[in-house]
Tab-separated table of C-alpha atoms in Angstrom:
chain	number	residue	atom	x	y	z
A	149	ASP	CA	88.744	-6.164	4.104
A	150	VAL	CA	85.840	-4.013	5.077
A	151	LYS	CA	86.042	-2.625	8.699
A	152	VAL	CA	83.936	-0.641	11.042
A	153	THR	CA	85.620	-0.140	14.506
A	154	GLN	CA	84.000	1.101	17.732
A	155	SER	CA	86.430	2.508	20.059
A	156	SER	CA	85.187	0.310	23.149
A	157	ARG	CA	83.818	-3.177	23.647
A	158	TYR	CA	82.735	-2.477	27.215
A	159	LEU	CA	81.875	0.628	29.115
A	160	VAL	CA	80.749	1.363	32.508
A	161	LYS	CA	79.504	5.201	33.336
A	162	ARG	CA	77.569	6.791	36.026
A	163	THR	CA	74.129	8.520	35.793
A	164	GLY	CA	74.554	11.991	34.675
A	165	GLU	CA	77.959	11.455	32.853
A	166	LYS	CA	78.473	12.735	29.291
A	167	VAL	CA	79.270	9.607	27.215
A	168	PHE	CA	80.972	9.577	23.826
A	169	LEU	CA	80.935	6.608	21.537
A	170	GLU	CA	83.192	6.623	18.475
A	171	CYS	CA	83.026	4.909	15.312
A	172	VAL	CA	85.379	4.881	12.412
A	173	GLN	CA	84.931	3.122	9.013
A	174	ASP	CA	87.664	2.641	6.307
A	175	MET	CA	85.353	1.794	3.294
A	176	ASP	CA	84.539	5.491	2.431
A	177	HIS	CA	80.904	4.945	2.850
A	178	GLU	CA	78.738	8.041	2.682
A	179	ASN	CA	76.213	6.596	5.113
A	180	MET	CA	76.684	5.718	8.858
A	181	PHE	CA	74.248	4.720	11.438
A	182	TRP	CA	73.960	4.215	15.201
A	183	TYR	CA	71.564	1.360	16.585
A	184	ARG	CA	71.037	0.055	19.781
A	185	GLN	CA	69.971	-3.715	20.488
A	186	ASP	CA	67.935	-4.706	23.368
A	187	PRO	CA	66.214	-8.018	23.891
A	188	GLY	CA	62.952	-8.484	22.292
A	189	LEU	CA	63.191	-5.050	20.472
A	190	GLY	CA	65.612	-6.007	17.892
A	191	LEU	CA	67.857	-3.082	16.536
A	192	ARG	CA	66.443	0.288	16.898
A	193	LEU	CA	67.937	3.181	14.778
A	194	ILE	CA	69.001	6.146	16.859
A	195	TYR	CA	70.626	8.483	14.324
A	196	PHE	CA	72.026	8.400	10.993
A	197	SER	CA	74.216	10.538	8.723
A	198	TYR	CA	74.387	10.372	4.864
A	199	ASP	CA	77.191	12.980	4.562
A	200	VAL	CA	79.870	15.040	6.566
A	201	LYS	CA	77.932	17.088	8.952
A	202	MET	CA	74.629	15.696	7.762
A	203	LYS	CA	72.398	13.998	10.513
A	204	GLU	CA	68.945	12.556	10.700
A	205	LYS	CA	66.944	11.306	13.536
A	206	GLY	CA	66.070	7.640	13.633
A	207	ASP	CA	63.232	6.164	15.621
A	208	ILE	CA	64.622	6.873	19.196
A	209	PRO	CA	66.766	9.905	19.181
A	210	GLU	CA	65.801	11.334	22.589
A	211	GLY	CA	68.659	11.661	24.984
A	212	TYR	CA	71.208	11.308	22.054
A	213	SER	CA	73.115	13.543	19.782
A	214	VAL	CA	75.785	12.720	16.952
A	215	SER	CA	78.737	14.300	15.279
A	216	ARG	CA	80.097	13.765	11.809
A	217	GLU	CA	82.872	16.153	11.245
A	218	LYS	CA	84.929	13.724	8.895
A	219	LYS	CA	83.427	11.120	6.526
A	220	GLU	CA	85.031	8.140	8.218
A	221	ARG	CA	83.947	8.988	11.724
A	222	PHE	CA	80.654	9.032	13.350
A	223	SER	CA	80.127	9.764	17.106
A	224	LEU	CA	77.336	9.245	19.214
A	225	ILE	CA	76.853	11.341	22.323
A	226	LEU	CA	74.861	10.703	25.425
A	227	GLU	CA	74.367	13.982	26.998
A	228	SER	CA	73.517	12.868	30.390
A	229	ALA	CA	73.544	9.130	30.721
A	230	SER	CA	70.594	7.381	32.317
A	231	THR	CA	70.080	3.806	33.318
A	232	ASN	CA	67.775	3.167	30.609
A	233	GLN	CA	70.494	3.859	28.140
A	234	THR	CA	72.233	0.603	29.304
A	235	SER	CA	72.187	-1.166	26.150
A	236	MET	CA	74.544	-2.603	23.355
A	237	TYR	CA	75.117	0.187	20.760
A	238	LEU	CA	76.049	-0.835	17.163
A	239	CYS	CA	77.670	1.332	14.623
A	240	ALA	CA	77.148	0.598	10.980
A	241	SER	CA	78.125	2.022	7.409
A	242	ARG	CA	76.683	1.650	4.024
A	243	ILE	CA	77.283	3.080	0.397
A	244	LEU	CA	74.967	5.673	-0.678
A	245	ARG	CA	72.245	3.442	-2.194
A	246	GLY	CA	73.176	-0.043	-0.973
A	247	GLY	CA	70.656	-1.998	-2.722
A	248	ASP	CA	71.364	-5.579	-2.130
A	249	ILE	CA	74.729	-4.520	-0.370
A	250	GLY	CA	73.935	-4.437	3.307
A	251	ALA	CA	75.440	-2.286	5.926
A	252	PHE	CA	78.495	-3.361	7.709
A	253	PHE	CA	78.629	-3.150	11.522
A	254	GLY	CA	81.209	-2.797	14.164
A	255	GLN	CA	81.829	-5.204	16.932
A	256	GLY	CA	79.373	-3.233	19.387
A	257	THR	CA	79.818	-1.253	22.457
A	258	ARG	CA	78.068	-2.806	25.611
A	259	LEU	CA	77.434	0.250	27.761
A	260	THR	CA	76.293	-0.127	31.329
A	261	VAL	CA	75.014	3.143	33.204
A	262	VAL	CA	74.897	2.785	37.029
B	117	ASP	CA	54.882	1.073	14.454
B	118	GLN	CA	56.769	-2.030	13.798
B	119	GLN	CA	57.314	-2.102	10.094
B	120	VAL	CA	59.403	-5.313	10.115
B	121	LYS	CA	58.146	-8.177	12.385
B	122	GLN	CA	59.793	-11.635	13.397
B	123	ASN	CA	57.090	-13.163	15.321
B	124	SER	CA	59.191	-16.199	16.528
B	125	PRO	CA	61.617	-15.097	19.300
B	126	SER	CA	63.333	-18.522	19.177
B	127	LEU	CA	63.688	-21.806	16.960
B	128	SER	CA	65.302	-25.041	17.908
B	129	VAL	CA	66.188	-27.743	15.126
B	130	GLN	CA	68.329	-30.710	14.813
B	131	GLU	CA	71.532	-30.674	13.144
B	132	GLY	CA	71.114	-31.668	9.287
B	133	ARG	CA	67.424	-30.675	9.342
B	134	ILE	CA	66.000	-27.425	7.853
B	135	SER	CA	65.615	-24.245	9.676
B	136	ILE	CA	63.022	-21.734	8.444
B	137	LEU	CA	63.125	-18.316	9.919
B	138	ASN	CA	60.222	-15.909	9.036
B	139	CYS	CA	59.596	-12.279	8.716
B	140	ASP	CA	56.756	-10.113	7.761
B	141	TYR	CA	56.660	-6.543	6.788
B	142	THR	CA	53.953	-3.629	6.495
B	143	ASN	CA	55.612	-0.960	4.384
B	144	SER	CA	54.808	-1.725	0.640
B	145	MET	CA	57.732	0.850	-0.242
B	146	PHE	CA	60.520	-1.595	0.809
B	147	ASP	CA	62.285	-2.952	-2.213
B	148	TYR	CA	65.354	-4.806	-0.522
B	149	PHE	CA	65.328	-7.218	2.139
B	150	LEU	CA	68.274	-8.439	4.028
B	151	TRP	CA	69.153	-11.219	6.624
B	152	TYR	CA	71.640	-10.543	9.167
B	153	LYS	CA	73.287	-13.188	11.620
B	154	LYS	CA	74.575	-12.125	15.023
B	155	TYR	CA	76.698	-13.856	17.702
B	156	PRO	CA	76.700	-12.745	21.230
B	157	ALA	CA	79.149	-9.736	21.829
B	158	GLU	CA	79.618	-9.285	18.144
B	159	GLY	CA	78.190	-6.959	15.549
B	160	PRO	CA	75.685	-8.402	13.088
B	161	THR	CA	77.089	-9.902	9.850
B	162	PHE	CA	75.444	-9.627	6.347
B	163	LEU	CA	74.062	-13.020	5.372
B	164	ILE	CA	71.779	-12.741	2.117
B	165	SER	CA	69.501	-10.317	0.501
B	166	ILE	CA	66.742	-10.357	-2.031
B	167	SER	CA	65.260	-7.550	-4.203
B	168	SER	CA	61.648	-6.964	-4.532
B	169	ILE	CA	61.878	-7.944	-8.135
B	170	LYS	CA	62.689	-11.425	-7.200
B	171	ASP	CA	61.011	-14.289	-5.291
B	172	LYS	CA	63.948	-16.143	-4.370
B	173	ASN	CA	67.733	-15.720	-3.855
B	174	GLU	CA	70.120	-18.659	-3.072
B	175	ASP	CA	73.730	-18.806	-1.497
B	176	GLY	CA	75.062	-22.123	-0.648
B	177	ARG	CA	73.078	-23.428	2.271
B	178	PHE	CA	70.861	-20.240	2.612
B	179	THR	CA	67.863	-19.289	0.464
B	180	VAL	CA	65.787	-16.427	0.970
B	181	PHE	CA	62.206	-16.449	-0.384
B	182	LEU	CA	59.841	-13.405	-0.817
B	183	ASN	CA	56.187	-13.308	-1.158
B	184	LYS	CA	55.309	-9.689	-1.975
B	185	SER	CA	51.545	-10.191	-1.929
B	186	ALA	CA	51.658	-11.494	1.571
B	187	LYS	CA	54.444	-9.109	2.451
B	188	HIS	CA	56.458	-12.103	3.986
B	189	LEU	CA	59.863	-13.349	3.600
B	190	SER	CA	61.568	-16.502	4.946
B	191	LEU	CA	65.107	-17.644	5.311
B	192	HIS	CA	65.783	-21.256	4.702
B	193	ILE	CA	69.028	-23.062	6.027
B	194	VAL	CA	69.745	-26.438	4.664
B	195	PRO	CA	71.371	-28.501	6.372
B	196	SER	CA	71.452	-26.662	9.568
B	197	GLN	CA	74.700	-26.786	11.467
B	198	PRO	CA	75.423	-26.242	15.083
B	199	GLY	CA	77.740	-23.147	13.914
B	200	ASP	CA	74.570	-21.602	12.476
B	201	SER	CA	73.220	-20.967	16.327
B	202	ALA	CA	72.938	-17.251	16.474
B	203	VAL	CA	70.202	-14.502	16.309
B	204	TYR	CA	69.036	-13.817	12.969
B	205	PHE	CA	67.577	-10.514	12.037
B	206	CYS	CA	65.555	-9.581	9.141
B	207	ALA	CA	66.001	-6.009	7.666
B	208	ALA	CA	64.405	-3.895	4.980
B	209	SER	CA	65.125	-0.763	2.982
B	210	GLY	CA	63.142	1.306	0.359
B	211	GLU	CA	63.594	4.149	-1.937
B	212	THR	CA	61.361	6.391	0.404
B	213	SER	CA	63.604	5.547	3.371
B	214	GLY	CA	66.912	6.217	1.563
B	215	SER	CA	69.744	3.981	2.957
B	216	ARG	CA	68.386	3.210	6.357
B	217	LEU	CA	67.623	-0.366	7.172
B	218	THR	CA	64.576	-1.017	9.436
B	219	PHE	CA	65.231	-4.245	11.513
B	220	GLY	CA	62.933	-6.740	12.949
B	221	GLU	CA	63.080	-8.150	16.604
B	222	GLY	CA	65.362	-11.162	15.747
B	223	THR	CA	64.938	-14.896	16.235
B	224	GLN	CA	67.398	-16.902	18.215
B	225	LEU	CA	68.222	-20.228	16.107
B	226	THR	CA	69.468	-23.209	18.162
B	227	VAL	CA	70.931	-26.092	16.273
B	228	ASN	CA	71.337	-29.056	18.336
B	229	PRO	CA	73.819	-31.807	17.431
């Protein structure tokens, strides 16, 4: 059974902290993504990676960085957390050319920055 | 620049009736369209998709229709069930965007018993 696992369901961090969100997939997918979900804005792409050590900026990369040292793991880093980064963060993976096979999502991490 | 739009933030229907969720897109290079369903505090789950070479795809109670000339797609759920109550996201991908999916804002569907 396909699985994308995010390391935390809920996190509370202080403004200015460095935050790591981890994601692991067991499907040997090339592509991995980080989205954030906010009410009325849908899912917005932060960063994605199509191979180990490769990364591409999404639509809202400011304030974030990513790391992909191994194929199965994709980490999102908030260099200095701010309150406007309070959100639901969703990791996803997909085969190289997914076509009608959609991306598979993790359960999400609800991050609150205080 | 919102390339995928879901103009209805919410929809309420009675159990047993049809639910119709709509989605519009602007990028003519999109060649696959997908619908996802999301419950609170869970990740989205893939529901159904359609290729741009088709105009309809059906899977059980779920049917997706694509009108390429209007750049519009819709998801029909018949009959609707209370367990269908969730947020539904429309997504699109295309050759020029590689594997990334572009999502709409979502529509909250509520099915009343």
